[in-house]
PDB file of C-alpha atoms and ligand atoms in Angstrom:
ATOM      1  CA  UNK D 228     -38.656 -96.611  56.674  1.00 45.00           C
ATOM      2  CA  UNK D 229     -40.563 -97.120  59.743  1.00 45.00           C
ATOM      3  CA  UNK D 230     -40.592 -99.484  62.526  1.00 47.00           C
ATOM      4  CA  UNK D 231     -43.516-101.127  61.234  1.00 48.00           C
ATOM      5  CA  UNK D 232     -41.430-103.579  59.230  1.00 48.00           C
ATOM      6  CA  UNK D 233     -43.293-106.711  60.861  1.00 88.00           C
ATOM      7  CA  UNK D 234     -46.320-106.217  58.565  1.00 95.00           C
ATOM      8  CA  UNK D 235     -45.935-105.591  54.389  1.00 97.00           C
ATOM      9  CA  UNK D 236     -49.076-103.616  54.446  1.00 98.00           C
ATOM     10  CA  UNK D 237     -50.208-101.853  57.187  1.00 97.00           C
ATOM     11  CA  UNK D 238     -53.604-100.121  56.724  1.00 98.00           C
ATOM     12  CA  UNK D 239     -55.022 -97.382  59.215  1.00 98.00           C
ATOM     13  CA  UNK D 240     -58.479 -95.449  59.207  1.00 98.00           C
ATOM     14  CA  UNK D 241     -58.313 -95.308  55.342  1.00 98.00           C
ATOM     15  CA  UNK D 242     -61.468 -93.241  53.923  1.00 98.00           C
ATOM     16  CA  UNK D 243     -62.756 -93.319  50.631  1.00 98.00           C
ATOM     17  CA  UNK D 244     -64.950 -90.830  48.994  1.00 97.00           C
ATOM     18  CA  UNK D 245     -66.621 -90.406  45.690  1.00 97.00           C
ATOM     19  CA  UNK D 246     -68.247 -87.375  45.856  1.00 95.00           C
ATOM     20  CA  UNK D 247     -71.052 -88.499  48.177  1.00 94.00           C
ATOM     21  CA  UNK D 248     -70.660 -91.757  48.600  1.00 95.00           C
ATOM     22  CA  UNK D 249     -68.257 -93.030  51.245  1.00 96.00           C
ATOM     23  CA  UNK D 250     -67.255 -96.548  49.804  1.00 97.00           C
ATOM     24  CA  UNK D 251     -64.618 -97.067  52.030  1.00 98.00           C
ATOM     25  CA  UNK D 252     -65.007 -95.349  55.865  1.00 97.00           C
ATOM     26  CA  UNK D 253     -62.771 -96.503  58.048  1.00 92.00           C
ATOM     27  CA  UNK D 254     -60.739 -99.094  57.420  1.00 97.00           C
ATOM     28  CA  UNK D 255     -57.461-100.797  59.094  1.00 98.00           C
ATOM     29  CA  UNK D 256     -55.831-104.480  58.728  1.00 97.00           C
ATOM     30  CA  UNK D 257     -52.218-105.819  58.238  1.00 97.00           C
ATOM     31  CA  UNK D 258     -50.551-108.005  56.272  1.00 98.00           C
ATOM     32  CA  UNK D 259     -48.052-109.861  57.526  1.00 97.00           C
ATOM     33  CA  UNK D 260     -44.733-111.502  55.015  1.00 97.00           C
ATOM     34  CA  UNK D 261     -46.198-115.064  54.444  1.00 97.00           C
ATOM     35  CA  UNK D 262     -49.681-115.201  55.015  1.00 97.00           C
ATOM     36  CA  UNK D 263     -52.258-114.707  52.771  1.00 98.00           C
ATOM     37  CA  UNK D 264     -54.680-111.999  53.914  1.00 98.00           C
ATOM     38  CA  UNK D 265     -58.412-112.558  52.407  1.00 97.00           C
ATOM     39  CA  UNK D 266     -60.332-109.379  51.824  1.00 97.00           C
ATOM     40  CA  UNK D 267     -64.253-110.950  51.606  1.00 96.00           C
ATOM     41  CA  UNK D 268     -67.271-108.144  51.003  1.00 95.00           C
ATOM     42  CA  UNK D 269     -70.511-108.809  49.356  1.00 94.00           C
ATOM     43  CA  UNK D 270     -70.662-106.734  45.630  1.00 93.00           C
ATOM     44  CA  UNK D 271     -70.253-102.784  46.953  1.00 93.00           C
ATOM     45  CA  UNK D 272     -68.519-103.587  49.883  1.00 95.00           C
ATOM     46  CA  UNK D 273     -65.655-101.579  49.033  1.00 96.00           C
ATOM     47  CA  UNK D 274     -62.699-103.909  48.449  1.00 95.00           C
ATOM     48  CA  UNK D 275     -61.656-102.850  44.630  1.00 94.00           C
ATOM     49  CA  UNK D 276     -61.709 -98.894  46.329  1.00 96.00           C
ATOM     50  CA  UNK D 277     -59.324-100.839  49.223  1.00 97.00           C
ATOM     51  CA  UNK D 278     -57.286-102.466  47.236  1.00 96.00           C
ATOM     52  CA  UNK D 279     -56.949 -98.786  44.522  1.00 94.00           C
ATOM     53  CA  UNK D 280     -55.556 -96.894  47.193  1.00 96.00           C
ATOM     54  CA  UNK D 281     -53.277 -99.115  48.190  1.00 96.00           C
ATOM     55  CA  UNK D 282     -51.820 -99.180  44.325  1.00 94.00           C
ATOM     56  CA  UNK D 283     -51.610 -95.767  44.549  1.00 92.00           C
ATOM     57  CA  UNK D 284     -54.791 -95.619  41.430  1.00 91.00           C
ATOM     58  CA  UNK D 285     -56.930 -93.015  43.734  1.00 94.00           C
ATOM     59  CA  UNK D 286     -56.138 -90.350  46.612  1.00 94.00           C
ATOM     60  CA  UNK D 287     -57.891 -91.534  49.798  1.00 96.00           C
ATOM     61  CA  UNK D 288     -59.493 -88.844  51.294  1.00 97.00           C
ATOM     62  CA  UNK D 289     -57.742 -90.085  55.084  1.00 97.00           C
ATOM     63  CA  UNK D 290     -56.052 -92.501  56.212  1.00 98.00           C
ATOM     64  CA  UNK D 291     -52.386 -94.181  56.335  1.00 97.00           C
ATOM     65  CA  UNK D 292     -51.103 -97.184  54.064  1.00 98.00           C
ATOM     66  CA  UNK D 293     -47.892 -98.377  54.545  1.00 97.00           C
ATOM     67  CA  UNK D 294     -46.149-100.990  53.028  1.00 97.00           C
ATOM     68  CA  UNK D 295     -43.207-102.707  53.742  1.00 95.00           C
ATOM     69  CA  UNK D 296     -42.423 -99.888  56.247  1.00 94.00           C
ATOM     70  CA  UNK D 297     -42.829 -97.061  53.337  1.00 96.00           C
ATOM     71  CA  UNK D 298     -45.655 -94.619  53.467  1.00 96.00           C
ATOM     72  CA  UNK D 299     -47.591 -94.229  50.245  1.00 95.00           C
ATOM     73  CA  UNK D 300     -48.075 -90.930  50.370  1.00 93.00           C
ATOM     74  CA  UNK D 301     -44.141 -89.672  51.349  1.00 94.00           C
ATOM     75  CA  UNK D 302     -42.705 -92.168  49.421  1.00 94.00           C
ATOM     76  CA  UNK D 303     -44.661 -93.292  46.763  1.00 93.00           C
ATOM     77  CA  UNK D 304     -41.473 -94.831  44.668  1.00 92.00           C
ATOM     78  CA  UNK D 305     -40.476 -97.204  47.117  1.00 93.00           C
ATOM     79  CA  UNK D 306     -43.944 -98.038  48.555  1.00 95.00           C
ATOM     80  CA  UNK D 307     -45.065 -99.137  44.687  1.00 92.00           C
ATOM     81  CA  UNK D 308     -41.346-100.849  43.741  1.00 92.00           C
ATOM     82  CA  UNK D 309     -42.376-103.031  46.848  1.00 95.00           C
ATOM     83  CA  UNK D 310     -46.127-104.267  45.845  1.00 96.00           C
ATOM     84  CA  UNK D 311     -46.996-106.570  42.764  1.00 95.00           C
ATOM     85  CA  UNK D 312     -50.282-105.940  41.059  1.00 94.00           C
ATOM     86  CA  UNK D 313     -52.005-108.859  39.168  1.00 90.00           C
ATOM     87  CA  UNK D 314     -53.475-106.832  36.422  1.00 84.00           C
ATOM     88  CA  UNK D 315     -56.730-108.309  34.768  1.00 80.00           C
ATOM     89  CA  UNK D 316     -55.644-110.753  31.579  1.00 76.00           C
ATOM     90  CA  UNK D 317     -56.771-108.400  29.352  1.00 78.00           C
ATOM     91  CA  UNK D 318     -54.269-105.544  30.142  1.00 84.00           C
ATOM     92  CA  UNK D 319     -52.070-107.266  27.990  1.00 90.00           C
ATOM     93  CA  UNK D 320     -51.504-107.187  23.890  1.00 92.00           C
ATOM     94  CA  UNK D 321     -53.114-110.200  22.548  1.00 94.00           C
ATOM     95  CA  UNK D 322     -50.120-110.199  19.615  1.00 95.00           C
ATOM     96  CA  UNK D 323     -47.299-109.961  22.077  1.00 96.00           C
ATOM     97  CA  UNK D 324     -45.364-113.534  22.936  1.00 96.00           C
ATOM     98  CA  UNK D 325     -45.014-114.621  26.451  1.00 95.00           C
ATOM     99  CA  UNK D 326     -41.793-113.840  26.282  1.00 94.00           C
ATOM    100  CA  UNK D 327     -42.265-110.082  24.994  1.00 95.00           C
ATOM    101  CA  UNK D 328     -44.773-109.296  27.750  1.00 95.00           C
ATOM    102  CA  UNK D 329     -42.077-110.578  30.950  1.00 94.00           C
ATOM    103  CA  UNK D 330     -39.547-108.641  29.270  1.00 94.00           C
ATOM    104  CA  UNK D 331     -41.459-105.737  28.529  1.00 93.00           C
ATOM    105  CA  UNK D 332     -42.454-105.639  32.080  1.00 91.00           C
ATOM    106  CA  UNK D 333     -39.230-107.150  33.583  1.00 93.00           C
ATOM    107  CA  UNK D 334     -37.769-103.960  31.801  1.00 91.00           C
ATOM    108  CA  UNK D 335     -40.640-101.591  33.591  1.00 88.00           C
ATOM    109  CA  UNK D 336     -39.674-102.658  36.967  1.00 87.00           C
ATOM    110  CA  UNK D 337     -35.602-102.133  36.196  1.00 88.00           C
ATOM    111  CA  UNK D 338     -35.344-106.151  35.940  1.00 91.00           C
ATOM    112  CA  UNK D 339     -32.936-107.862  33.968  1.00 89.00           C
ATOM    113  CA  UNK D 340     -33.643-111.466  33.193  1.00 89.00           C
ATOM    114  CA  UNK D 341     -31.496-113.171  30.513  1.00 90.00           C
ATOM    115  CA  UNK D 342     -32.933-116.250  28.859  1.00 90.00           C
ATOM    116  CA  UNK D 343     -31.935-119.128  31.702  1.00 92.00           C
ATOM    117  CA  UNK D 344     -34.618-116.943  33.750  1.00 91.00           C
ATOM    118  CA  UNK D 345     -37.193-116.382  32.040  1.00 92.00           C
ATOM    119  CA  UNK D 346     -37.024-120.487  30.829  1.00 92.00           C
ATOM    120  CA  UNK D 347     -37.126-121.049  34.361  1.00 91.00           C
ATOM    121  CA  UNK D 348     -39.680-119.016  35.357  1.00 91.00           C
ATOM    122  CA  UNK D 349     -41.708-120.199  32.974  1.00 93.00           C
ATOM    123  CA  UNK D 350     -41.075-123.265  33.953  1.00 91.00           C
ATOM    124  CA  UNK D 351     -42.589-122.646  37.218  1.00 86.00           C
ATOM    125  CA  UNK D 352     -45.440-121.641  35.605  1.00 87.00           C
ATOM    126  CA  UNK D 353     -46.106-124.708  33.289  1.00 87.00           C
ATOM    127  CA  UNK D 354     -45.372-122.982  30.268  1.00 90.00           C
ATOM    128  CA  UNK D 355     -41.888-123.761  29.213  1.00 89.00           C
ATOM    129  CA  UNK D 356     -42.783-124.597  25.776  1.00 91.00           C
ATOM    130  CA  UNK D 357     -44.963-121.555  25.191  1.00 91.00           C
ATOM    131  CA  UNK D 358     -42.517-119.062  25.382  1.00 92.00           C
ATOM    132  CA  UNK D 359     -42.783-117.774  21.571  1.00 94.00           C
ATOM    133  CA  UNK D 360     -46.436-118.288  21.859  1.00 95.00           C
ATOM    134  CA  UNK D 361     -48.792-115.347  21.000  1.00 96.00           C
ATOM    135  CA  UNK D 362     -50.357-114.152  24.594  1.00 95.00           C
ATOM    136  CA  UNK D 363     -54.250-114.038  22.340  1.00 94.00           C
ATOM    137  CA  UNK D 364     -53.674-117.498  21.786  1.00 94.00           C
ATOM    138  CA  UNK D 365     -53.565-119.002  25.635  1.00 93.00           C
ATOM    139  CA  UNK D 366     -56.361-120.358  27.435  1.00 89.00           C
ATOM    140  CA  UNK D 367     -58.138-118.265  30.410  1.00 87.00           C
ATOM    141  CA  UNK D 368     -55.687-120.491  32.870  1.00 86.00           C
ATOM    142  CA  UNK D 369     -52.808-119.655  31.352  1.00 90.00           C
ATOM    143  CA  UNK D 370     -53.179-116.078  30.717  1.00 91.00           C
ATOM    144  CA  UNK D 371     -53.895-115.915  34.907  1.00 88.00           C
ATOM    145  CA  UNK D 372     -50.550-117.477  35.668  1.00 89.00           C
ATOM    146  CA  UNK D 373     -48.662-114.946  33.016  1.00 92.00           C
ATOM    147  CA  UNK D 374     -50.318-112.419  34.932  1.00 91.00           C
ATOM    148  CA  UNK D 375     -49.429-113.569  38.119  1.00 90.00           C
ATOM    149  CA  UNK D 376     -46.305-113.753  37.349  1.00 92.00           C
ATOM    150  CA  UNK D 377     -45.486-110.639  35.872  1.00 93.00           C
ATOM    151  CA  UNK D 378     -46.894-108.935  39.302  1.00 92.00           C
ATOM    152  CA  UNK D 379     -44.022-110.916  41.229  1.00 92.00           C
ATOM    153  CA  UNK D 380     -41.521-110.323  38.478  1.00 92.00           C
ATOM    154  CA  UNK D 381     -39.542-107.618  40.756  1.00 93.00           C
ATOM    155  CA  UNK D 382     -40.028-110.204  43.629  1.00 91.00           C
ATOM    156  CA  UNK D 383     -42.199-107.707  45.630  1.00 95.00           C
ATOM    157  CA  UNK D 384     -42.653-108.526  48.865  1.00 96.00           C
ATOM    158  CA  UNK D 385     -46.474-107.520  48.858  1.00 97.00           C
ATOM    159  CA  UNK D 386     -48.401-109.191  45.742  1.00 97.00           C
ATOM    160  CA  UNK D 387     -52.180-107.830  45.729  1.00 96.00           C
ATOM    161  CA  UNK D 388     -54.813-110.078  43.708  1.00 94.00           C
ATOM    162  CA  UNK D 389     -58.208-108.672  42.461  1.00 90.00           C
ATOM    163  CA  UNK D 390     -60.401-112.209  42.262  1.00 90.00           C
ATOM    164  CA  UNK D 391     -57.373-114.179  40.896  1.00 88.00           C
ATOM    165  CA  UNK D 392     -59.733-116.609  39.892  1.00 87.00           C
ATOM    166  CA  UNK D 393     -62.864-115.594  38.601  1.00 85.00           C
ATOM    167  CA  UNK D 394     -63.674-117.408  35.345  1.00 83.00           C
ATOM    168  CA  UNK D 395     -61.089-119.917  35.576  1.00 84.00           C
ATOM    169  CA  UNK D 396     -61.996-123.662  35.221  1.00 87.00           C
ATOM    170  CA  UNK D 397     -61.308-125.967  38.655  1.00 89.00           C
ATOM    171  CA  UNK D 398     -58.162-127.161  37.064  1.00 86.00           C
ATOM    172  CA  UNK D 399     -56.964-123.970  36.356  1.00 84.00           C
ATOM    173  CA  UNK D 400     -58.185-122.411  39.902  1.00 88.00           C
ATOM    174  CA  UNK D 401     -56.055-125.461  41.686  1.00 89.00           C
ATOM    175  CA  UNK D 402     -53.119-124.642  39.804  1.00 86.00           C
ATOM    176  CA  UNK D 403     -53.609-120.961  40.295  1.00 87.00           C
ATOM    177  CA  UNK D 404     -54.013-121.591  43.999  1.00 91.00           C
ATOM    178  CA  UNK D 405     -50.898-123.884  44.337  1.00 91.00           C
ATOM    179  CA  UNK D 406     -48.971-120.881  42.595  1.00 88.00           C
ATOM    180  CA  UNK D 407     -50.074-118.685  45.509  1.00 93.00           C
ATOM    181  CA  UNK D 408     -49.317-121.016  48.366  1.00 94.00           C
ATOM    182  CA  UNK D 409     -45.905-120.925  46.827  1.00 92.00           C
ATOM    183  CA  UNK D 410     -45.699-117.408  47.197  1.00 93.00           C
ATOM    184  CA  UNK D 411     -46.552-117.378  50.638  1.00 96.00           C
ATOM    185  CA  UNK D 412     -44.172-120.116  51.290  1.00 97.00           C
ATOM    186  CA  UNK D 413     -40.982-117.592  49.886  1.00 94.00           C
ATOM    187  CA  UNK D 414     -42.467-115.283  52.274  1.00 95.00           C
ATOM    188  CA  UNK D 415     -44.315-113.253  49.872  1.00 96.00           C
ATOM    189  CA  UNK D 416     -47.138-111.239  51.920  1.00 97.00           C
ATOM    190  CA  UNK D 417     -50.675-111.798  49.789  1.00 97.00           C
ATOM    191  CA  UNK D 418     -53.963-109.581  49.813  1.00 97.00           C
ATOM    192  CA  UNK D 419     -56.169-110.813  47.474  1.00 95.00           C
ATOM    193  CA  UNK D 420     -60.197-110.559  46.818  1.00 94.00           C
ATOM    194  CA  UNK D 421     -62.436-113.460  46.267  1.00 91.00           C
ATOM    195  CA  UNK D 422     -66.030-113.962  46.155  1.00 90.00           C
ATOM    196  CA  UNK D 423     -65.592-118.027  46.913  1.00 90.00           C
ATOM    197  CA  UNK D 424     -66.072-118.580  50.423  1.00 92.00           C
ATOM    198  CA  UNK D 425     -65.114-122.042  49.897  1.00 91.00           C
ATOM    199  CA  UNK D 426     -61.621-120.939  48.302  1.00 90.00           C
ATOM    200  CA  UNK D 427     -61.352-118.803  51.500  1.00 94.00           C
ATOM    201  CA  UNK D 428     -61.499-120.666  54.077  1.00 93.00           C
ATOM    202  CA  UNK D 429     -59.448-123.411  52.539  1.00 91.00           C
ATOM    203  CA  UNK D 430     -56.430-121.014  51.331  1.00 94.00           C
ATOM    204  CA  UNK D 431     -56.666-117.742  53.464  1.00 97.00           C
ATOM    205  CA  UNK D 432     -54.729-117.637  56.914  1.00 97.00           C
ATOM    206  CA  UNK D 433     -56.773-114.522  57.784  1.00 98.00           C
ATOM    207  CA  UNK D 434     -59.747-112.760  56.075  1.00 97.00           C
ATOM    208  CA  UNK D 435     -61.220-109.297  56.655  1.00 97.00           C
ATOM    209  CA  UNK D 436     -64.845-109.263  56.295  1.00 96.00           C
ATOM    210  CA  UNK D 437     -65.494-105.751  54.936  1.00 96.00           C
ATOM    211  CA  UNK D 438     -69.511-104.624  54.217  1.00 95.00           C
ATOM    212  CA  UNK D 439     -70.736-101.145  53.577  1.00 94.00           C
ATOM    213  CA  UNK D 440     -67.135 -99.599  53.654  1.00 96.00           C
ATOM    214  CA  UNK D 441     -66.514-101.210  57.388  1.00 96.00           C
ATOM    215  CA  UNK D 442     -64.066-104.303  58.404  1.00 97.00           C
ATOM    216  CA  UNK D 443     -67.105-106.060  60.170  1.00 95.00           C
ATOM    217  CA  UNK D 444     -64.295-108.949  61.303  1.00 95.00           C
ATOM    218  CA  UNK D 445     -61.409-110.151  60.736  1.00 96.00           C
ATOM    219  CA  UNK D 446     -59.407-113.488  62.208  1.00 97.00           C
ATOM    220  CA  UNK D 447     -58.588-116.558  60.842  1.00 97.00           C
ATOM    221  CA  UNK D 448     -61.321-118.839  58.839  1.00 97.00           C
ATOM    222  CA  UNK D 449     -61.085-121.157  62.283  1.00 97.00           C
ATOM    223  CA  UNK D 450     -61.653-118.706  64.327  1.00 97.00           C
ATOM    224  CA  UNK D 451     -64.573-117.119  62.742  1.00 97.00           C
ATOM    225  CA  UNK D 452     -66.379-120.096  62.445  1.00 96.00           C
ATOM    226  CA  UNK D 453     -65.818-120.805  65.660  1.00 96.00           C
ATOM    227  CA  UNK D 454     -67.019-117.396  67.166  1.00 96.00           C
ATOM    228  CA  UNK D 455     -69.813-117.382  64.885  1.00 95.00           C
ATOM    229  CA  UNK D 456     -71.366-120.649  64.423  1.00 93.00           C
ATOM    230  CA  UNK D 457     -74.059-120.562  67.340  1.00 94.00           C
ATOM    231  CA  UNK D 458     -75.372-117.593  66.135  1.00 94.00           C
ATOM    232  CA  UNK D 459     -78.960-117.197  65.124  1.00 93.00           C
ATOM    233  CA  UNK D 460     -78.082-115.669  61.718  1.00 93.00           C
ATOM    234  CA  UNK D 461     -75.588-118.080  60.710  1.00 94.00           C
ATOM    235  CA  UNK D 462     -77.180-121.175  61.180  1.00 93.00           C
ATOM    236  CA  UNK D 463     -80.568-120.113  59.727  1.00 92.00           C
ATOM    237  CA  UNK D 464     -78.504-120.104  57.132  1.00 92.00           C
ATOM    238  CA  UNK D 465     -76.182-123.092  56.919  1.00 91.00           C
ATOM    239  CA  UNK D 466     -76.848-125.644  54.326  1.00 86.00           C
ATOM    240  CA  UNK D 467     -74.492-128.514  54.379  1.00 80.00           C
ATOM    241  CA  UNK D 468     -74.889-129.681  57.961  1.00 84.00           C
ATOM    242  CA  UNK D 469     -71.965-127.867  59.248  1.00 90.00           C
ATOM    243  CA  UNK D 470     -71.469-124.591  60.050  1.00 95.00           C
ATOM    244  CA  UNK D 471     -68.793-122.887  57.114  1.00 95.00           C
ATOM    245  CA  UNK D 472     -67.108-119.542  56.230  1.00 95.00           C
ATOM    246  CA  UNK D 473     -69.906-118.997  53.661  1.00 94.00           C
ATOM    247  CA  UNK D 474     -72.190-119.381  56.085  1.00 95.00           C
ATOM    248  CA  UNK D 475     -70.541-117.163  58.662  1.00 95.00           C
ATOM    249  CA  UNK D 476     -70.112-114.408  55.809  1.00 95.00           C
ATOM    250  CA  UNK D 477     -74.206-114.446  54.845  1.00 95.00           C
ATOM    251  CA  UNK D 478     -74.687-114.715  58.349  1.00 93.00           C
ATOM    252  CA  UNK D 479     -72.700-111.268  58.748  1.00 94.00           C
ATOM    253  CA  UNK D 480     -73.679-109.489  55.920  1.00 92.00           C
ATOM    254  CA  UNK D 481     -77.482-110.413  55.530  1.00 88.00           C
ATOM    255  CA  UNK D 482     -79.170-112.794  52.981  1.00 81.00           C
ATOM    256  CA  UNK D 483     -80.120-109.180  50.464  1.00 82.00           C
ATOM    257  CA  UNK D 484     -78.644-109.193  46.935  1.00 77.00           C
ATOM    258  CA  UNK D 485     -76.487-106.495  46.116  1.00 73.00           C
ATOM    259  CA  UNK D 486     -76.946-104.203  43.162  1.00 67.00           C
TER     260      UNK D 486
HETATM  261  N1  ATP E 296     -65.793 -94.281  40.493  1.00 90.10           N
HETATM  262  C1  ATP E 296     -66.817 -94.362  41.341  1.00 90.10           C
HETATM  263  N2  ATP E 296     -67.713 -93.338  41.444  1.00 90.10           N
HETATM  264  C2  ATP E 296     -68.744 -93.398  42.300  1.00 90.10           C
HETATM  265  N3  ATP E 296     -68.997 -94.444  43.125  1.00 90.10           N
HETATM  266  C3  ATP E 296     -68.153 -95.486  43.067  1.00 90.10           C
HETATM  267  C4  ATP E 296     -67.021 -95.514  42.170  1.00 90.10           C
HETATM  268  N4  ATP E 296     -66.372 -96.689  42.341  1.00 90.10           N
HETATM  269  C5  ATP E 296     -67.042 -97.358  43.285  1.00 90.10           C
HETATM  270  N5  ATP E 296     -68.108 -96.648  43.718  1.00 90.10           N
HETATM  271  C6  ATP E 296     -69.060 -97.035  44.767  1.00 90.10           C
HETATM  272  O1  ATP E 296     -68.310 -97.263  45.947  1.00 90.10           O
HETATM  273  C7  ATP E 296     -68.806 -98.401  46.658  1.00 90.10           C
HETATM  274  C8  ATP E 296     -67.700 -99.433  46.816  1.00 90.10           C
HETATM  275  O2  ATP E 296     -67.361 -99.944  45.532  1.00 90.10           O
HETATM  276  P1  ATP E 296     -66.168-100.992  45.311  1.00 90.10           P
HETATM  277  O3  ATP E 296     -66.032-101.179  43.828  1.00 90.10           O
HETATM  278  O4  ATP E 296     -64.983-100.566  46.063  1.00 90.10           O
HETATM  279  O5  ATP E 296     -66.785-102.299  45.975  1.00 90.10           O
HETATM  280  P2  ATP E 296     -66.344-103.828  45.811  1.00 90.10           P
HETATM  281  O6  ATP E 296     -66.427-104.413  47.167  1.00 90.10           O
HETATM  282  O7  ATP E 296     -65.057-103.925  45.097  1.00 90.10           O
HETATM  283  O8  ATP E 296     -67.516-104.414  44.914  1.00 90.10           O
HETATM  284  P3  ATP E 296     -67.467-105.623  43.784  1.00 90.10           P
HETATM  285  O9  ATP E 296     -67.368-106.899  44.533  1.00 90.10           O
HETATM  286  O10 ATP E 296     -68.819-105.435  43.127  1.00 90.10           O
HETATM  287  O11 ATP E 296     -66.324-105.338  42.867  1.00 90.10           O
HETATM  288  C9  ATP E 296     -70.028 -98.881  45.872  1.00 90.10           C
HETATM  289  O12 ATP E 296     -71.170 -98.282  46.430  1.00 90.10           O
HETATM  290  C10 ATP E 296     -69.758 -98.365  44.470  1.00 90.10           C
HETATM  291  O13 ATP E 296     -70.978 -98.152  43.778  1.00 90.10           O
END
C-alpha cells in the first residue's frame, strides 16, 4: 500500500497503444470513496481502452493505476479483489437462476453468503421473489441490477460501470440510478461511462471529458457549465434556452459524428 489511500483509483499518464493507434495518450484522474466519477467521450474517445486497463483486460503501454492504494501492475491480486466490474448482461448463462449466478460468483470472489443474504440482497434489488427464476427469463432492467450487483458482491470499494444504462427503459434507468446513488452513499467510489449528458450532469459529482485519447476537462457538472457557458462554441450550440452539460460536451468536442 501507498499513501495514496485518499483516492480508490488513482490514474497517472496512462498510454494506450494498438499497434499504431494511440487510443489512450496521456491520461490521469482520481476517484475519490463516495463520489461518482463520470468518464464522458464522444464514440472513439478512448474510455472502454480506460476503463480495460484499469481491469487489468490489456497491458498499457505507460502509465500508473492505482487503486485503493495498490498498484496494478506489482500487485495485481489485491488491486482486482478491490474493484467491481459490471459485466455486460449477457456474460451470464441464460439457464442459470438468480440465485446460481450470486453464488457462483459470490464463490469466485471467496464470498460466503448463506440464504438470509442473498434474500436480502435481493431484496435490495427488487427481486426477492425471483430468486429461483431463470436469469433468460428477466427483463433488460432486471438483468442490469443482477449485474450490478454481482460487481459489488465482494463489497469493493471501487465499482467501474461500462454505460450501466444503455437500453434500459426510464423506469428501469431511475431505478438503476437510485441503486448507484446508494453505492456512493456506503462510500463506494464509482467510475462509470455514459453517453447521456443529461444522466451526467444530474448523477455525476465529477466528469472527465476525454476526446481523442486526452482528458480535455474535468470538474464538477457546475463547474463546467459555469466555465464554459459564454463560450462561442457552446452556445452556438445550446438548444433549450439554457446553457447544459450536453451542450458544454458538443461545445468541447465539435458538432462531427464519429465513426
Ligand atoms: N482492439 C483494438 N485494436 C485496434 N484499435 C482499437 C482497438 N480497440 C479500440 N481501438 C481504437 O482505439 C480508439 C479508442 O477506442 P475505445 O473503444 O477505447 O473508445 P470509446 O471511447 O470506448 O468508444 P465507444 O464510445 O465507441 O465505445 C478508437 O480509435 C478505436 O478504434
Amino acid at each position: 500500500m501507498d499513501n495514496q489511500t485518499q483516492y480508490v483509483l488513482q490514474v497517472a499518464d496512462l498510454q494506450v497503444r494498438y499497434g499504431n493507434v494511440q487510443a489512450v495518450k496521456s491520461v490521469s484522474f482520481g476517484v475519490k470513496p463516495g463520489e461518482i466519477f463520470g468518464l464522458l467521450g464522444p464514440n472513439g474517445a478512448g474510455k472502454t481502452s480506460t476503463l480495460s486497463a484499469i481491469e487489468g483486460l490489456l497491458t498499457p503501454n505507460a502509465g500508473t493505476i492505482t487503486v485503493d492504494g495498490y498498484n496494478i501492475t506489482s500487485h495485481p491480486l489485491h488491486a482486482r479483489a478491490s474493484m467491481g466490474v459490471q459485466l455486460q448482461a449477457n456474460s451470464f448463462q441464460a439457464e442459470l437462476t438468480i440465485t446460481e449466478i450470486v453464488q457462483l460468483y459470490a464463490g469466485i470472489y471467496g464470498v460466503s453468503l448463506n440464504n438470509a443474504a442473498l434474500q436480502q440482497m435481493l431484496d435490495r434489488i427488487g427481486l426477492a421473489d425471483a430468486a429461483n427464476r431463470r436469469y433468460g427469463q428477466l427483463s433488460g432492467g432486471q438483468q442490469q441490477r443482477v449485474s450490478l450487483l454481482i460487481a459489488i458482491v465482494h463489497d469493493p470499494k471501487l465499482v467501474l460501470l461500462d454505460e450501466p444504462t444503455t437500453g434500459l427503459d426510464p423506469q428501469s434507468r431511475r431505478a438503476l440510478w437510485e441503486r448507484i446513488e446508494a453505492l456512493r452513499t456506503q462510500g463506494h467510489g464509482i467510475l462509470l461511462t455514459t453517453h447521456s449528458m443529461e444522466e451526467a450532469e444530474s448523477v455525476c459529482d465529477r466528469i472527465a471529458i476525454i476526446d481523442h485519447g486526452s482528458i480535455i476537462a474535468t470538474d464538477t457538472p457546475e463547474a463546467l457549465i459555469e466555465r464554459h457557458r459564454h463560450d462561442a462554441e457552446v452556445i452556438a450550440v445550446s438548444r433549450k434556452g439554457r446553457i447544459t452539460l450536453e451542450d458544454v460536451f458538443i461545445g468541447l468536442t465539435g458538432t462531427s459524428v464519429r465513426a
